[in-house]
Every structure is written in C-alpha cells, then in structure tokens.
PDB file of C-alpha atoms in Angstrom:
ATOM      1  CA  LEU A   4      -9.241 -12.641 -12.605  1.00  0.00           C
ATOM      2  CA  ILE A   5      -9.932 -16.387 -12.795  1.00  0.00           C
ATOM      3  CA  GLN A   6      -6.222 -17.012 -13.279  1.00  0.00           C
ATOM      4  CA  PHE A   7      -5.441 -15.120 -10.053  1.00  0.00           C
ATOM      5  CA  LEU A   8      -8.161 -16.950  -8.115  1.00  0.00           C
ATOM      6  CA  ALA A   9      -7.042 -20.369  -9.327  1.00  0.00           C
ATOM      7  CA  GLN A  10      -3.774 -20.262  -7.380  1.00  0.00           C
ATOM      8  CA  PRO A  11      -2.637 -19.548  -3.808  1.00  0.00           C
ATOM      9  CA  LEU A  12      -2.702 -15.837  -2.988  1.00  0.00           C
ATOM     10  CA  GLU A  13       1.072 -15.492  -2.659  1.00  0.00           C
ATOM     11  CA  GLU A  14       1.596 -17.061  -6.092  1.00  0.00           C
ATOM     12  CA  ALA A  15      -1.067 -14.799  -7.598  1.00  0.00           C
ATOM     13  CA  GLU A  16       0.708 -11.777  -6.125  1.00  0.00           C
ATOM     14  CA  CYS A  17       3.984 -12.896  -7.689  1.00  0.00           C
ATOM     15  CA  GLU A  18       2.248 -13.138 -11.049  1.00  0.00           C
ATOM     16  CA  MET A  19       0.864  -9.622 -10.557  1.00  0.00           C
ATOM     17  CA  ILE A  20       4.409  -8.363  -9.990  1.00  0.00           C
ATOM     18  CA  ARG A  21       5.606 -10.072 -13.160  1.00  0.00           C
ATOM     19  CA  LEU A  22       2.728  -8.522 -15.105  1.00  0.00           C
ATOM     20  CA  ALA A  23       3.587  -5.094 -13.687  1.00  0.00           C
ATOM     21  CA  CYS A  24       7.118  -5.403 -15.081  1.00  0.00           C
ATOM     22  CA  ARG A  25       6.230  -6.972 -18.424  1.00  0.00           C
ATOM     23  CA  GLY A  26       6.839  -5.162 -21.700  1.00  0.00           C
ATOM     24  CA  ALA A  27       7.964  -1.591 -22.199  1.00  0.00           C
ATOM     25  CA  GLY A  28       7.696   0.401 -18.997  1.00  0.00           C
ATOM     26  CA  THR A  29       6.541  -0.596 -15.538  1.00  0.00           C
ATOM     27  CA  ASN A  30       2.952  -0.564 -14.303  1.00  0.00           C
ATOM     28  CA  GLU A  31       3.629   1.257 -11.026  1.00  0.00           C
ATOM     29  CA  SER A  32      -0.049   1.503 -10.126  1.00  0.00           C
ATOM     30  CA  LEU A  33      -0.256  -2.299 -10.148  1.00  0.00           C
ATOM     31  CA  LEU A  34       3.055  -2.799  -8.350  1.00  0.00           C
ATOM     32  CA  TYR A  35       2.960  -0.614  -5.250  1.00  0.00           C
ATOM     33  CA  PRO A  36      -0.286  -1.970  -3.706  1.00  0.00           C
ATOM     34  CA  ILE A  37       1.309  -5.434  -3.721  1.00  0.00           C
ATOM     35  CA  ILE A  38       4.669  -4.409  -2.240  1.00  0.00           C
ATOM     36  CA  CYS A  39       3.796  -1.558   0.124  1.00  0.00           C
ATOM     37  CA  GLY A  40       1.985  -1.878   3.443  1.00  0.00           C
ATOM     38  CA  ARG A  41       2.755  -5.563   4.027  1.00  0.00           C
ATOM     39  CA  SER A  42       3.638  -7.018   7.419  1.00  0.00           C
ATOM     40  CA  ASN A  43       7.154  -8.405   7.843  1.00  0.00           C
ATOM     41  CA  GLU A  44       5.767 -11.942   7.736  1.00  0.00           C
ATOM     42  CA  ASP A  45       3.755 -11.291   4.576  1.00  0.00           C
ATOM     43  CA  MET A  46       6.783  -9.758   2.887  1.00  0.00           C
ATOM     44  CA  GLN A  47       8.996 -12.717   3.729  1.00  0.00           C
ATOM     45  CA  VAL A  48       6.361 -15.095   2.331  1.00  0.00           C
ATOM     46  CA  LEU A  49       6.113 -13.029  -0.864  1.00  0.00           C
ATOM     47  CA  LYS A  50       9.897 -12.962  -1.376  1.00  0.00           C
ATOM     48  CA  LYS A  51      10.214 -16.691  -0.696  1.00  0.00           C
ATOM     49  CA  THR A  52       7.339 -17.543  -3.041  1.00  0.00           C
ATOM     50  CA  TYR A  53       8.697 -15.309  -5.798  1.00  0.00           C
ATOM     51  CA  PHE A  54      12.106 -17.004  -5.619  1.00  0.00           C
ATOM     52  CA  GLU A  55      10.574 -20.484  -5.644  1.00  0.00           C
ATOM     53  CA  LYS A  56       8.274 -19.631  -8.547  1.00  0.00           C
ATOM     54  CA  TYR A  57      10.739 -17.789 -10.786  1.00  0.00           C
ATOM     55  CA  GLU A  58      14.163 -18.765  -9.370  1.00  0.00           C
ATOM     56  CA  LYS A  59      15.049 -15.097  -9.026  1.00  0.00           C
ATOM     57  CA  ASP A  60      15.259 -12.709  -6.096  1.00  0.00           C
ATOM     58  CA  ILE A  61      12.415 -10.208  -6.235  1.00  0.00           C
ATOM     59  CA  ALA A  62      14.786  -7.292  -5.578  1.00  0.00           C
ATOM     60  CA  ILE A  63      16.944  -8.333  -8.542  1.00  0.00           C
ATOM     61  CA  ALA A  64      13.841  -8.688 -10.708  1.00  0.00           C
ATOM     62  CA  LEU A  65      12.742  -5.151  -9.827  1.00  0.00           C
ATOM     63  CA  ASP A  66      16.198  -3.616 -10.158  1.00  0.00           C
ATOM     64  CA  GLY A  67      16.245  -1.632 -13.366  1.00  0.00           C
ATOM     65  CA  GLU A  68      12.439  -1.485 -13.535  1.00  0.00           C
ATOM     66  CA  LEU A  69      12.130   1.397 -11.078  1.00  0.00           C
ATOM     67  CA  SER A  70      13.739   4.768 -10.477  1.00  0.00           C
ATOM     68  CA  GLY A  71      13.855   7.792  -8.197  1.00  0.00           C
ATOM     69  CA  ASP A  72      11.917   8.141  -4.960  1.00  0.00           C
ATOM     70  CA  PHE A  73       9.472   5.413  -5.954  1.00  0.00           C
ATOM     71  CA  GLU A  74      12.344   2.937  -6.206  1.00  0.00           C
ATOM     72  CA  LYS A  75      13.639   4.015  -2.771  1.00  0.00           C
ATOM     73  CA  LEU A  76      10.288   3.362  -1.122  1.00  0.00           C
ATOM     74  CA  ILE A  77       9.804  -0.008  -2.821  1.00  0.00           C
ATOM     75  CA  PHE A  78      13.232  -1.213  -1.698  1.00  0.00           C
ATOM     76  CA  TYR A  79      12.716   0.074   1.851  1.00  0.00           C
ATOM     77  CA  SER A  80       9.479  -1.929   1.888  1.00  0.00           C
ATOM     78  CA  LEU A  81      11.178  -5.074   0.590  1.00  0.00           C
ATOM     79  CA  GLN A  82      13.517  -5.072   3.599  1.00  0.00           C
ATOM     80  CA  ALA A  83      10.619  -6.137   5.874  1.00  0.00           C
ATOM     81  CA  ALA A  84      12.083  -4.081   8.715  1.00  0.00           C
ATOM     82  CA  GLU A  85       8.960  -2.894  10.555  1.00  0.00           C
ATOM     83  CA  GLU A  86       9.743  -2.802  14.258  1.00  0.00           C
ATOM     84  CA  GLU A  87       7.685  -4.649  16.828  1.00  0.00           C
ATOM     85  CA  PHE A  88       5.840  -2.192  19.064  1.00  0.00           C
ATOM     86  CA  ASN A  89       7.498  -1.795  22.439  1.00  0.00           C
ATOM     87  CA  GLU A  90       6.060   0.649  24.960  1.00  0.00           C
ATOM     88  CA  GLU A  91       9.454   1.150  26.567  1.00  0.00           C
ATOM     89  CA  TYR A  92      11.085   2.049  23.248  1.00  0.00           C
ATOM     90  CA  HIS A  93       8.216   3.618  21.285  1.00  0.00           C
ATOM     91  CA  THR A  94       7.565   6.408  23.754  1.00  0.00           C
ATOM     92  CA  GLU A  95       5.923   9.816  23.454  1.00  0.00           C
ATOM     93  CA  GLU A  96       9.394  11.350  23.582  1.00  0.00           C
ATOM     94  CA  LYS A  97      10.611   9.256  20.663  1.00  0.00           C
ATOM     95  CA  ALA A  98       7.439  10.062  18.722  1.00  0.00           C
ATOM     96  CA  ASP A  99       8.149  13.742  19.290  1.00  0.00           C
ATOM     97  CA  GLU A 100      11.711  13.290  17.996  1.00  0.00           C
ATOM     98  CA  ASP A 101      10.573  11.369  14.917  1.00  0.00           C
ATOM     99  CA  ALA A 102       7.900  13.968  14.152  1.00  0.00           C
ATOM    100  CA  ASP A 103      10.654  16.589  14.153  1.00  0.00           C
ATOM    101  CA  ALA A 104      12.894  14.338  12.027  1.00  0.00           C
ATOM    102  CA  PHE A 105      10.077  13.835   9.514  1.00  0.00           C
ATOM    103  CA  TYR A 106       9.538  17.594   9.340  1.00  0.00           C
ATOM    104  CA  GLU A 107      13.237  18.310   8.920  1.00  0.00           C
ATOM    105  CA  ALA A 108      13.431  15.718   6.151  1.00  0.00           C
ATOM    106  CA  GLY A 109      10.713  17.544   4.250  1.00  0.00           C
ATOM    107  CA  GLN A 110       9.105  20.862   5.038  1.00  0.00           C
ATOM    108  CA  GLY A 111      11.832  22.018   7.394  1.00  0.00           C
ATOM    109  CA  SER A 112      14.742  21.968   4.952  1.00  0.00           C
ATOM    110  CA  TRP A 113      15.816  22.921   1.446  1.00  0.00           C
ATOM    111  CA  GLY A 114      15.161  19.807  -0.581  1.00  0.00           C
ATOM    112  CA  THR A 115      13.573  16.637   0.711  1.00  0.00           C
ATOM    113  CA  ASP A 116      15.395  13.749   2.391  1.00  0.00           C
ATOM    114  CA  GLU A 117      13.045  11.070   1.120  1.00  0.00           C
ATOM    115  CA  GLY A 118      15.147   8.256   2.579  1.00  0.00           C
ATOM    116  CA  LYS A 119      14.687   9.533   6.115  1.00  0.00           C
ATOM    117  CA  MET A 120      10.946   9.992   5.600  1.00  0.00           C
ATOM    118  CA  PHE A 121      10.565   6.508   4.120  1.00  0.00           C
ATOM    119  CA  LYS A 122      12.569   4.895   6.915  1.00  0.00           C
ATOM    120  CA  ILE A 123      10.277   6.365   9.578  1.00  0.00           C
ATOM    121  CA  LEU A 124       7.199   5.473   7.531  1.00  0.00           C
ATOM    122  CA  VAL A 125       8.166   1.875   6.736  1.00  0.00           C
ATOM    123  CA  ASN A 126       9.908   0.879   9.973  1.00  0.00           C
ATOM    124  CA  SER A 127       7.320   2.292  12.401  1.00  0.00           C
ATOM    125  CA  PRO A 128       4.720  -0.169  13.709  1.00  0.00           C
ATOM    126  CA  PRO A 129       1.118   1.057  13.257  1.00  0.00           C
ATOM    127  CA  GLU A 130       0.599   1.911  16.937  1.00  0.00           C
ATOM    128  CA  TYR A 131       3.722   4.036  16.962  1.00  0.00           C
ATOM    129  CA  LEU A 132       3.098   5.690  13.582  1.00  0.00           C
ATOM    130  CA  LYS A 133      -0.213   6.934  14.972  1.00  0.00           C
ATOM    131  CA  MET A 134       1.731   8.517  17.846  1.00  0.00           C
ATOM    132  CA  VAL A 135       4.161  10.194  15.440  1.00  0.00           C
ATOM    133  CA  ASP A 136       1.260  11.435  13.331  1.00  0.00           C
ATOM    134  CA  ALA A 137      -0.489  12.896  16.380  1.00  0.00           C
ATOM    135  CA  LYS A 138       2.710  14.693  17.402  1.00  0.00           C
ATOM    136  CA  TYR A 139       3.151  16.009  13.868  1.00  0.00           C
ATOM    137  CA  VAL A 140      -0.382  17.402  13.806  1.00  0.00           C
ATOM    138  CA  GLU A 141       0.132  18.949  17.242  1.00  0.00           C
ATOM    139  CA  LYS A 142       3.424  20.616  16.281  1.00  0.00           C
ATOM    140  CA  TYR A 143       2.977  21.474  12.605  1.00  0.00           C
ATOM    141  CA  GLY A 144      -0.764  21.696  12.062  1.00  0.00           C
ATOM    142  CA  TYR A 145      -1.340  18.890   9.569  1.00  0.00           C
ATOM    143  CA  SER A 146      -0.873  15.142   9.261  1.00  0.00           C
ATOM    144  CA  LEU A 147       2.024  13.047   7.962  1.00  0.00           C
ATOM    145  CA  TRP A 148      -0.277  12.113   5.081  1.00  0.00           C
ATOM    146  CA  ARG A 149      -0.625  15.792   4.142  1.00  0.00           C
ATOM    147  CA  ALA A 150       3.117  16.326   4.566  1.00  0.00           C
ATOM    148  CA  MET A 151       3.851  13.525   2.099  1.00  0.00           C
ATOM    149  CA  GLU A 152       1.399  14.998  -0.376  1.00  0.00           C
ATOM    150  CA  LYS A 153       3.271  18.296  -0.137  1.00  0.00           C
ATOM    151  CA  GLU A 154       6.781  16.877  -0.443  1.00  0.00           C
ATOM    152  CA  LEU A 155       6.454  13.917  -2.824  1.00  0.00           C
ATOM    153  CA  ARG A 156       5.286  13.610  -6.395  1.00  0.00           C
ATOM    154  CA  GLY A 157       3.944  10.972  -8.748  1.00  0.00           C
ATOM    155  CA  TYR A 158       3.982   7.320  -7.790  1.00  0.00           C
ATOM    156  CA  ALA A 159       6.323   7.965  -4.861  1.00  0.00           C
ATOM    157  CA  GLU A 160       3.580  10.102  -3.309  1.00  0.00           C
ATOM    158  CA  LYS A 161       0.864   7.552  -4.078  1.00  0.00           C
ATOM    159  CA  ALA A 162       2.908   4.660  -2.688  1.00  0.00           C
ATOM    160  CA  ALA A 163       3.924   6.567   0.459  1.00  0.00           C
ATOM    161  CA  VAL A 164       0.344   7.666   1.202  1.00  0.00           C
ATOM    162  CA  PHE A 165      -0.812   4.096   0.548  1.00  0.00           C
ATOM    163  CA  THR A 166       1.808   2.710   2.959  1.00  0.00           C
ATOM    164  CA  PHE A 167       0.711   5.179   5.625  1.00  0.00           C
ATOM    165  CA  GLY A 168      -2.943   4.345   5.028  1.00  0.00           C
ATOM    166  CA  MET A 169      -2.412   0.581   5.246  1.00  0.00           C
ATOM    167  CA  LYS A 170      -0.907   1.047   8.688  1.00  0.00           C
ATOM    168  CA  ILE A 171      -3.454   3.550   9.995  1.00  0.00           C
ATOM    169  CA  LYS A 172      -6.747   2.831   8.170  1.00  0.00           C
ATOM    170  CA  PRO A 173      -6.350  -0.263   5.969  1.00  0.00           C
ATOM    171  CA  ALA A 174     -10.015  -0.755   5.016  1.00  0.00           C
ATOM    172  CA  GLU A 175     -10.427   2.868   3.896  1.00  0.00           C
ATOM    173  CA  THR A 176      -7.137   2.706   2.017  1.00  0.00           C
ATOM    174  CA  VAL A 177      -8.131  -0.390   0.053  1.00  0.00           C
ATOM    175  CA  ALA A 178     -11.566   1.104  -0.652  1.00  0.00           C
ATOM    176  CA  LYS A 179      -9.849   4.155  -2.171  1.00  0.00           C
ATOM    177  CA  LEU A 180      -7.502   1.900  -4.141  1.00  0.00           C
ATOM    178  CA  ILE A 181     -10.413  -0.050  -5.641  1.00  0.00           C
ATOM    179  CA  GLU A 182     -12.237   3.169  -6.489  1.00  0.00           C
ATOM    180  CA  SER A 183      -9.122   4.536  -8.229  1.00  0.00           C
ATOM    181  CA  THR A 184      -9.177   1.599 -10.676  1.00  0.00           C
ATOM    182  CA  MET A 185     -12.683   2.628 -11.790  1.00  0.00           C
ATOM    183  CA  ALA A 186     -12.270   6.415 -11.760  1.00  0.00           C
ATOM    184  CA  GLY A 187     -12.099   8.417 -14.981  1.00  0.00           C
ATOM    185  CA  ILE A 188     -12.640   7.087 -18.481  1.00  0.00           C
ATOM    186  CA  GLY A 189     -12.579   3.313 -18.636  1.00  0.00           C
ATOM    187  CA  THR A 190     -11.840   0.771 -15.923  1.00  0.00           C
ATOM    188  CA  ASP A 191      -8.404  -0.619 -15.145  1.00  0.00           C
ATOM    189  CA  GLU A 192      -9.580  -4.233 -15.066  1.00  0.00           C
ATOM    190  CA  LEU A 193      -6.148  -5.637 -14.252  1.00  0.00           C
ATOM    191  CA  GLY A 194      -5.741  -3.210 -11.345  1.00  0.00           C
ATOM    192  CA  LEU A 195      -9.281  -3.922 -10.122  1.00  0.00           C
ATOM    193  CA  SER A 196      -8.801  -7.681 -10.309  1.00  0.00           C
ATOM    194  CA  ALA A 197      -5.460  -7.461  -8.498  1.00  0.00           C
ATOM    195  CA  ALA A 198      -6.883  -5.284  -5.723  1.00  0.00           C
ATOM    196  CA  VAL A 199      -9.901  -7.518  -5.113  1.00  0.00           C
ATOM    197  CA  VAL A 200      -7.780 -10.685  -5.052  1.00  0.00           C
ATOM    198  CA  ARG A 201      -4.889  -9.186  -3.058  1.00  0.00           C
ATOM    199  CA  TYR A 202      -7.188  -7.805  -0.348  1.00  0.00           C
ATOM    200  CA  GLN A 203     -10.000 -10.357  -0.409  1.00  0.00           C
ATOM    201  CA  ARG A 204      -9.526 -11.109   3.307  1.00  0.00           C
ATOM    202  CA  LEU A 205     -10.289  -7.462   4.087  1.00  0.00           C
ATOM    203  CA  LEU A 206     -13.338  -7.165   1.827  1.00  0.00           C
ATOM    204  CA  PRO A 207     -16.011  -7.182   4.575  1.00  0.00           C
ATOM    205  CA  GLU A 208     -14.383  -4.117   6.164  1.00  0.00           C
ATOM    206  CA  VAL A 209     -13.608  -2.593   2.749  1.00  0.00           C
ATOM    207  CA  THR A 210     -17.216  -2.746   1.535  1.00  0.00           C
ATOM    208  CA  GLN A 211     -18.373  -0.968   4.686  1.00  0.00           C
ATOM    209  CA  ALA A 212     -15.622   1.638   4.412  1.00  0.00           C
ATOM    210  CA  TYR A 213     -16.497   2.198   0.758  1.00  0.00           C
ATOM    211  CA  GLU A 214     -20.082   3.114   1.595  1.00  0.00           C
ATOM    212  CA  GLU A 215     -18.939   5.520   4.293  1.00  0.00           C
ATOM    213  CA  LEU A 216     -16.376   7.161   2.017  1.00  0.00           C
ATOM    214  CA  PHE A 217     -18.506   7.504  -1.104  1.00  0.00           C
ATOM    215  CA  GLY A 218     -21.835   8.815   0.115  1.00  0.00           C
ATOM    216  CA  GLY A 219     -23.618   5.552   0.808  1.00  0.00           C
ATOM    217  CA  LYS A 220     -22.997   4.029  -2.627  1.00  0.00           C
ATOM    218  CA  THR A 221     -22.198   0.354  -2.354  1.00  0.00           C
ATOM    219  CA  LEU A 222     -19.102  -1.199  -3.860  1.00  0.00           C
ATOM    220  CA  GLU A 223     -21.305  -3.781  -5.572  1.00  0.00           C
ATOM    221  CA  LYS A 224     -23.342  -1.077  -7.320  1.00  0.00           C
ATOM    222  CA  ARG A 225     -20.159   0.735  -8.373  1.00  0.00           C
ATOM    223  CA  ILE A 226     -18.675  -2.438  -9.866  1.00  0.00           C
ATOM    224  CA  LYS A 227     -21.913  -3.238 -11.710  1.00  0.00           C
ATOM    225  CA  GLY A 228     -21.815   0.236 -13.248  1.00  0.00           C
ATOM    226  CA  GLU A 229     -18.227  -0.140 -14.466  1.00  0.00           C
ATOM    227  CA  THR A 230     -17.993  -3.788 -15.573  1.00  0.00           C
ATOM    228  CA  SER A 231     -20.124  -6.251 -17.478  1.00  0.00           C
ATOM    229  CA  GLY A 232     -20.688  -9.879 -18.356  1.00  0.00           C
ATOM    230  CA  ARG A 233     -19.046 -12.781 -16.579  1.00  0.00           C
ATOM    231  CA  TYR A 234     -16.308 -10.513 -15.261  1.00  0.00           C
ATOM    232  CA  GLU A 235     -18.893  -8.379 -13.444  1.00  0.00           C
ATOM    233  CA  LYS A 236     -20.702 -11.431 -12.036  1.00  0.00           C
ATOM    234  CA  LEU A 237     -17.489 -12.941 -10.708  1.00  0.00           C
ATOM    235  CA  LEU A 238     -16.387  -9.713  -9.019  1.00  0.00           C
ATOM    236  CA  VAL A 239     -19.791  -9.282  -7.392  1.00  0.00           C
ATOM    237  CA  GLU A 240     -19.750 -12.912  -6.238  1.00  0.00           C
ATOM    238  CA  ILE A 241     -16.319 -12.450  -4.612  1.00  0.00           C
ATOM    239  CA  ILE A 242     -17.496  -9.363  -2.757  1.00  0.00           C
ATOM    240  CA  SER A 243     -20.782 -10.998  -1.718  1.00  0.00           C
ATOM    241  CA  VAL A 244     -19.079 -14.129  -0.418  1.00  0.00           C
ATOM    242  CA  ARG A 245     -16.686 -12.025   1.669  1.00  0.00           C
ATOM    243  CA  GLU A 246     -19.361  -9.802   3.196  1.00  0.00           C
TER     244      GLU A 246
END
C-alpha cells in the first residue's frame, strides 16, 4: 500500500498491472478494475505512462496473459474509443436500435456475439448508455446489467458489469468492488490496496454509497473488522482524509 501511495497514481496503476501479470497465471480480479471503465483521457495517460515506465506497449504486455471473452473486453477498453455525447447523433431512435442490437447479440440469438455487446458497452458515453439501458428495460423487461449476467461468465461477466457500473453508478460500483476484496474467508489485501489507491479521488462518494448499499455499515468499520495493525490504520487514514 505504501509503495502505491509513494508514486504518482498513473505509475502506481502500471505497477498494479505488472503485479497482476506476474508469475504463473494472471490476477484478473486485480487487472480489470484498472483497465475497464476509464475515460479516453485516463486510458491514454495510462498507456503512455506504462510505455515510459517499462518501455513496452501495454497491449503487447497483456497479449498472451488473457484469453476468451475477458481478453476481448480488455482490448476493446484499451482502444479508448468512447464516443463524445452528441444529442444529434445519440438519439432515442439510435438508442432503440442499439438496445435491439444488444439483445440480438445475446438473448435474441443462438450463441452470444460478445464483440458486438462489448462495442456498444465500451464505446457508448454514459449519458447515451443510460438511454440504451432504459430502452432495453422498456422492450425486454430487464436491464443491460442483467442481460450481461445472463449471457457472460466468469471474469468477462465481472468486467463487463463493472464497466457498465462505472459509467452509470461509479460510486456504488467502487463500493461493491472494495467489499468484494473483503468478502469470504480472508481479505485480498492487494486487491483492497489497489482499489483504495486507484479510486481515492472518488472515496467521499464511495463511503456514502457503501453505507447505503450495506445497511448503514460504514466502510471504516468494515475495514477495521477485516484488517489490522499499521495496514488498517493507513487504510482508515486514507478514507478519513478523503471524506
């Protein structure tokens, strides 16, 4: 945690990516919250910083580390191709068409066209994705989030739902991410540290969202129950400073 805090955020994120790919196997749960849900500008900064720090393109570094639908979504995200919202282009009619396209890529066909789903998800600006989601609910009875849960599996599902959440409800999404690092037996301290550092600018909103999501329990109390010693004190201090 101290090592992450001792350097600029973009450099810390690059180190997180390297850690996620170190050794046998890839730590997907550490990787996707860093890559997915970024703005175009943030993605360009990350790619530039990674190249300057390690003299290697981030896409090349990740090639061979990933596979399947999860790999598709990560590489769609790396393209930094989110459109700028334009009322004349991002119309109700287009939202209706993209809701149908999303359905046909998943529930409405034999097999799932993940590429088409990911393209709509990643390239849509938040304002427009909300329009597509509303149309989807109106026409098919449940949200894009629920559709992705039905059609995707494993880390591809988690990363897609996370991407959707970061565009629609970022504070709630990060609150759920932080909780996931402490759920079950034992705490994923690396994942927790990465989440707190990566999203420290959002922490005031995240702490409020956490209480609303988890029955009034504060994030500080949850962290104190799952960590100890200097690590616990430092995490609590970060959250307190950001509130």
